[in-house]
Coordinates of C-alpha atoms in Angstrom, one line a residue:
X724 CA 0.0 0.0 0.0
X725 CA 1.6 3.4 -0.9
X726 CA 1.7 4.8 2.8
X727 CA 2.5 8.2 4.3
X728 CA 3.5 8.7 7.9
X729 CA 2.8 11.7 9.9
X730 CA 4.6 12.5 13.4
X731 CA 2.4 14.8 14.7
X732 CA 2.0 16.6 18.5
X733 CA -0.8 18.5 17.4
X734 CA 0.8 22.2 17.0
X735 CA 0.1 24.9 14.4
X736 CA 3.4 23.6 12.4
X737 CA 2.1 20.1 12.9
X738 CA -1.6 20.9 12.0
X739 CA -0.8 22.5 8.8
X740 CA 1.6 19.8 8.4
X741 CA -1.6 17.5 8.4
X742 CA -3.8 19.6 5.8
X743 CA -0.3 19.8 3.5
X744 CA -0.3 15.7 3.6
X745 CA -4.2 15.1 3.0
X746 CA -4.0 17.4 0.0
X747 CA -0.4 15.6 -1.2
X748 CA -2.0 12.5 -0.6
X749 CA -5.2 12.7 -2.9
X750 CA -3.2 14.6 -5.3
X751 CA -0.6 11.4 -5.4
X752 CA -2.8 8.7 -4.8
X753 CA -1.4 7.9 -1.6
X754 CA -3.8 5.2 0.2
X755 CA -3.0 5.0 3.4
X756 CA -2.2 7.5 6.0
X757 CA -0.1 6.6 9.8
X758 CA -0.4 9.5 12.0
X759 CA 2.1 8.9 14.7
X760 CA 1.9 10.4 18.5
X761 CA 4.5 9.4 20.8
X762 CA 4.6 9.8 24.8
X763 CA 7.6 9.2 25.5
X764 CA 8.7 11.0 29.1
X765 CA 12.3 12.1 30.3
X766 CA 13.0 12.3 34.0
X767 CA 12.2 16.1 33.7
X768 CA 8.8 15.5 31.9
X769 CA 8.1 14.0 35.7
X770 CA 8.7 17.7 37.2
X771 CA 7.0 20.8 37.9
X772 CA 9.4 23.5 37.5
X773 CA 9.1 25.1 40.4
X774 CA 11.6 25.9 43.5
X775 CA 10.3 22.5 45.0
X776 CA 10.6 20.5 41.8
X777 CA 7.2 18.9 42.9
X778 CA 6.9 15.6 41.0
X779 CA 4.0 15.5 38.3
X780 CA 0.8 13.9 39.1
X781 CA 0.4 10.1 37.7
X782 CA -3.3 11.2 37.1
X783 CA -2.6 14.5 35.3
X784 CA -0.3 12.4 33.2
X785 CA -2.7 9.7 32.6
X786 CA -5.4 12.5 32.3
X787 CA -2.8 14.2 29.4
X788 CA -2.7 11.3 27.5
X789 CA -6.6 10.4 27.1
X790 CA -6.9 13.6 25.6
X791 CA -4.1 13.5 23.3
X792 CA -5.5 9.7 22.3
X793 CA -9.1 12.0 21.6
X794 CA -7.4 14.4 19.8
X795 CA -5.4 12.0 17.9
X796 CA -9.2 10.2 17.3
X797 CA -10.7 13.1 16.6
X798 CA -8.1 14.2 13.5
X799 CA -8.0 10.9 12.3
X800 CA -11.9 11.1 11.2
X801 CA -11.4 14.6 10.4
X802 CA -8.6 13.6 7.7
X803 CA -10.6 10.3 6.8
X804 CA -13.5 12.5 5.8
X805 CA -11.3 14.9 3.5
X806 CA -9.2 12.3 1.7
X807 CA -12.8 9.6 1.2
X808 CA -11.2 6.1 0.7
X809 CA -7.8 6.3 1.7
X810 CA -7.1 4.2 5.0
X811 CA -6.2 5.8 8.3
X812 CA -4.0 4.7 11.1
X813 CA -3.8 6.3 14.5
X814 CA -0.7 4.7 16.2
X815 CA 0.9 5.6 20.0
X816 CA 4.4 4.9 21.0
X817 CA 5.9 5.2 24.5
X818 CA 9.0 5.2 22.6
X819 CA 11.5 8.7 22.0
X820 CA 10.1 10.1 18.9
X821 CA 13.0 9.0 16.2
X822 CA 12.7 5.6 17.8
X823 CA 9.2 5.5 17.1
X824 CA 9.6 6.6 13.9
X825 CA 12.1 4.1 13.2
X826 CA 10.0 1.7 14.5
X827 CA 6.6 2.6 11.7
X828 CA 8.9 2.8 8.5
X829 CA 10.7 -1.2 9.7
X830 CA 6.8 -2.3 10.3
X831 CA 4.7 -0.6 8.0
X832 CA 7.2 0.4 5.1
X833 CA 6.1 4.2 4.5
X834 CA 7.1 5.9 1.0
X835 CA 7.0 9.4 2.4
X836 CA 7.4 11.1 5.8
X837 CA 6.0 14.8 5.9
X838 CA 7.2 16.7 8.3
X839 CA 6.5 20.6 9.8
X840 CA 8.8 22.8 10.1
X841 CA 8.6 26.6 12.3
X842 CA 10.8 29.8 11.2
X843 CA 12.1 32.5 13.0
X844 CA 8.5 34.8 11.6
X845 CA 6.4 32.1 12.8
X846 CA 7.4 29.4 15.6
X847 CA 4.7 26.8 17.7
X848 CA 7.5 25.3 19.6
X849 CA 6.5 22.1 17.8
X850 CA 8.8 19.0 19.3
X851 CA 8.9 17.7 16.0
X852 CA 9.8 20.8 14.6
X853 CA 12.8 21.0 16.4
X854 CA 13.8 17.2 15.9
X855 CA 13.5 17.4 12.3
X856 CA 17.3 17.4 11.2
X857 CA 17.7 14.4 13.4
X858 CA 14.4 12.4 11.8
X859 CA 15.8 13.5 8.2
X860 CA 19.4 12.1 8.5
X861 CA 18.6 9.4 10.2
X862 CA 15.3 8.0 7.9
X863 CA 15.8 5.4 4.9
X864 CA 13.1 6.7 3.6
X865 CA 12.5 10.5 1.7
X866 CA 11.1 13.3 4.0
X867 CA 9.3 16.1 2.8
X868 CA 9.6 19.6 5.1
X869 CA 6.5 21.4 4.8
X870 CA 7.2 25.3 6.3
X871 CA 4.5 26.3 9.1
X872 CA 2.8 29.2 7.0
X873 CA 2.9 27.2 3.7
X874 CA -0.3 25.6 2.3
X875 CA -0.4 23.0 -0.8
X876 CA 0.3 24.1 -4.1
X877 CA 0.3 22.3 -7.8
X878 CA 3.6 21.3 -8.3
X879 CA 4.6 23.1 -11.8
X880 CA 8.4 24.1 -11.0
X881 CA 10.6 22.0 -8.9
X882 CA 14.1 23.5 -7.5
X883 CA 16.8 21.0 -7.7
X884 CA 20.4 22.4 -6.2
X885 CA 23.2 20.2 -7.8
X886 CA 27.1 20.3 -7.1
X887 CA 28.7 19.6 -10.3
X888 CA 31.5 17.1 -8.3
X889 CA 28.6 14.9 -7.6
X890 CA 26.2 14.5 -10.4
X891 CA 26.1 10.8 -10.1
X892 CA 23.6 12.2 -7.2
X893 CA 20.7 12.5 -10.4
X894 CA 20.4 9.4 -10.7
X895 CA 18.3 9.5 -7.7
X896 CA 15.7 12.1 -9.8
X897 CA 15.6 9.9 -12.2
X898 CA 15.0 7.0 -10.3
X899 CA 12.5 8.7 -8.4
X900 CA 9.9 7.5 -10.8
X901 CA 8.5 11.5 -11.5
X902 CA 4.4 10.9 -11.3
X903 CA 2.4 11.7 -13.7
X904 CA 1.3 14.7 -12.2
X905 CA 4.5 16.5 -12.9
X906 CA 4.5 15.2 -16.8
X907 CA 4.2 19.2 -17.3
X908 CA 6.7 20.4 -14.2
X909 CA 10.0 21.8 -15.1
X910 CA 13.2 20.8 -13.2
X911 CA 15.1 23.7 -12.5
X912 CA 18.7 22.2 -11.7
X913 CA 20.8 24.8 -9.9
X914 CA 24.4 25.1 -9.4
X915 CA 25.9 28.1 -6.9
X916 CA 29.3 29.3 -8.5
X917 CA 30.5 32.0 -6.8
X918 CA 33.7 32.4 -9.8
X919 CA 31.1 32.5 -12.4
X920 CA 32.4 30.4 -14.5
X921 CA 29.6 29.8 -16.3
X922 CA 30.0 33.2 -17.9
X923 CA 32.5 31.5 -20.1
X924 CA 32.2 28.2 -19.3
X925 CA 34.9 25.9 -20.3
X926 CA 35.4 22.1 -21.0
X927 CA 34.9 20.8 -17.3
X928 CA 31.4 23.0 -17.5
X929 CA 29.9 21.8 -20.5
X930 CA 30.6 18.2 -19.7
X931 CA 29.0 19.0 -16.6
X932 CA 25.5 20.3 -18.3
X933 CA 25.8 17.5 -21.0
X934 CA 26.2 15.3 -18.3
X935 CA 22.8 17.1 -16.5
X936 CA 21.2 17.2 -19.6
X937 CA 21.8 13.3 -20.6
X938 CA 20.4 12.3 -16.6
X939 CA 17.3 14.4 -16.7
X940 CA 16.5 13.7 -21.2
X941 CA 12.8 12.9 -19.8
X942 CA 12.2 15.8 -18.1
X943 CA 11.6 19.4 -18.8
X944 CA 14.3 20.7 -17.4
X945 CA 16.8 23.9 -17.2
X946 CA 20.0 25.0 -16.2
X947 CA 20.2 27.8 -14.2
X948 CA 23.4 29.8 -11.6
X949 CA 23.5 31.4 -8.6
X950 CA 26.8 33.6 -8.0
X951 CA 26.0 33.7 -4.4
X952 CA 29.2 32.8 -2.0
X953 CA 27.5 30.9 0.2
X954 CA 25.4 28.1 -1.4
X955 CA 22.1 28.5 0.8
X956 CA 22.2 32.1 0.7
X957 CA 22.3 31.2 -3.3
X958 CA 19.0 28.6 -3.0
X959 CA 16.9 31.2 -1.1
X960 CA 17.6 33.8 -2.9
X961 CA 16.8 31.9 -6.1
X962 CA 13.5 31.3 -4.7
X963 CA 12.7 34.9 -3.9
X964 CA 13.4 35.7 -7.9
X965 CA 11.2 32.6 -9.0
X966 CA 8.8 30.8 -7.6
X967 CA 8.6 27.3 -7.4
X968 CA 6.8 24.6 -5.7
X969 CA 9.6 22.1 -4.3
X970 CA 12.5 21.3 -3.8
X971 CA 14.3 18.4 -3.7
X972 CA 17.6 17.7 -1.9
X973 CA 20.0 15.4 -3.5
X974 CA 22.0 13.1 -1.4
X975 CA 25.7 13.2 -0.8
X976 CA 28.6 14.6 0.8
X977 CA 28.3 18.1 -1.3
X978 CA 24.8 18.3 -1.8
X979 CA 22.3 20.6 -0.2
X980 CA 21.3 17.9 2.5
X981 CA 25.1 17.6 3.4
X982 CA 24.0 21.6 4.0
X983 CA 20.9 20.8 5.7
X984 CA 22.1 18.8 8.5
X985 CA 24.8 20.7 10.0
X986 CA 23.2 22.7 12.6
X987 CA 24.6 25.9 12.4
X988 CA 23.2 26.5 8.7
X989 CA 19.9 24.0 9.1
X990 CA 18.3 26.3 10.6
X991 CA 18.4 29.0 7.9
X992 CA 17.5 26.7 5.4
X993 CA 14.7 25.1 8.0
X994 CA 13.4 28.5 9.3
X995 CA 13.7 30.8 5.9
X996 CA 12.9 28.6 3.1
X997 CA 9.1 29.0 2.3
X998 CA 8.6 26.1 -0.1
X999 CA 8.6 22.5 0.9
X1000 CA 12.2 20.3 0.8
X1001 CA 11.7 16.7 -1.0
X1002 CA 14.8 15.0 0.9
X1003 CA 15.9 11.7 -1.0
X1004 CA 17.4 8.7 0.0

């Protein structure tokens, strides 16, 4: 069954993370959906901050978690009556979230896990927010970051950053088995090169865009350059000049997840980017 998992711990970021995947998943024929709540408690989830560090109630606990299990009911109809036909899972885990995440895609085999993401404008002080970096490095399986404030679009351009020292990496487009949906989309392959040598580009550059043009010969696609110095700078500011729908993060050591999950630049990308990030395994 082509399956979707949702983490979810029912903020704003997570919320509109919800409505993003109902309208991804009737747009891709997804037909099932796991929405994931985990209760996992640390030692300090068992305190009151206060000067006494009074120890937390086993009733309000058990109290907190029947009405996260009703809310978690409760969103689980709502989404079954907006995607009609497409199977929906509520699933609990006393398990750290990444754990439990771990735990769905070895069980249930999920194609996609979408994901919310806060920025600096807008922030719910989701929990899953804030673990996202770790759930995208660590997953066998693509993620797609959905920013808090952004609601579904058709997919009709799709931003894909590219070093040229690893192009092998678009194999992994190709392979991705484009739906039919984006039949009419145009790939927008980007490369930052701050020496703009593309401005006379010489033997080393146009085996590179042969080489981008002879990976991606099924898809519309362009070639376009950033000048930027620093490559994330480059990818936002791309976006700002024209809009697109997605983007999708190659894998490897120089590719724009390598960027994504070091911690002092995720959050830029995490926090700034206003479209959704496609990260492929």
């Amino acid at each position: 069954m082509k399956t979707l998992l949702i983490p979810v711990d029912f903020s704003a970021t997570s919320d509109n993370a919800v409505n993003f995947a109902i309208e991804w998943a009737k747009a891709y024929s997804y037909t099932r959906i796991i929405l994931l709540k985990t209760f996992y408690d640390t030692v300090f989830d068992h305190i009151v901050v206060s000067a006494e560090y009074a120890p937390v109630s086993p009733h309000y606990m058990a109290r907190e978690r029947e009405e996260a299990a009703h809310h978690l009911e409760n969103l689980s109809r709502e989404i079954s009556v907006k995607t009609r036909g497409v199977e929906i899972i509520s699933m609990v885990s006393e398990a750290p979230l990444l754990r439990a995440i771990m735990e769905v895609i070895h069980e249930d085999a999920p194609e996609l896990i979408v994901l919310g993401s806060d920025n600096y404008r807008y922030s719910s002080g989701s929990f899953i927010a804030g673990n996202l970096i770790s759930i995208a490095k660590a997953s066998p399986v693509r993620v797609l970051i959905v920013p808090s404030t952004y609601q579904y679009q058709k997919v009709e351009k799709i931003l894909v950053p590219v070093d040229y020292k690893t192009l092998d990496s678009l194999d992994k487009v190709r392979n991705l088995q484009i739906p039919p949906q984006w039949k009419d989309s145009k790939l927008l392959v980007l490369n930052v090169d701050p020496k703009e040598r593309y401005l006379q580009p010489d033997d080393h550059l146009k085996a590179a865009e042969q080489h981008v043009h002879d990976r991606l010969q099924d898809y519309p696609h362009d070639i376009c350059y950033s000048n930027d110095k620093n490559i994330i700078n480059g990818i936002l500011s791309f976006t700002q000049r024209t809009p697109v729908q997605l983007i999708i993060s190659l894998p490897g050591k120089h590719s724009f997840l390598y960027y994504l999950t070091h911690k002092s630049i995720s959050d830029a990308i995490c926090r700034n980017a206003q479209e959704p990030v496609l990260i492929l395994k």
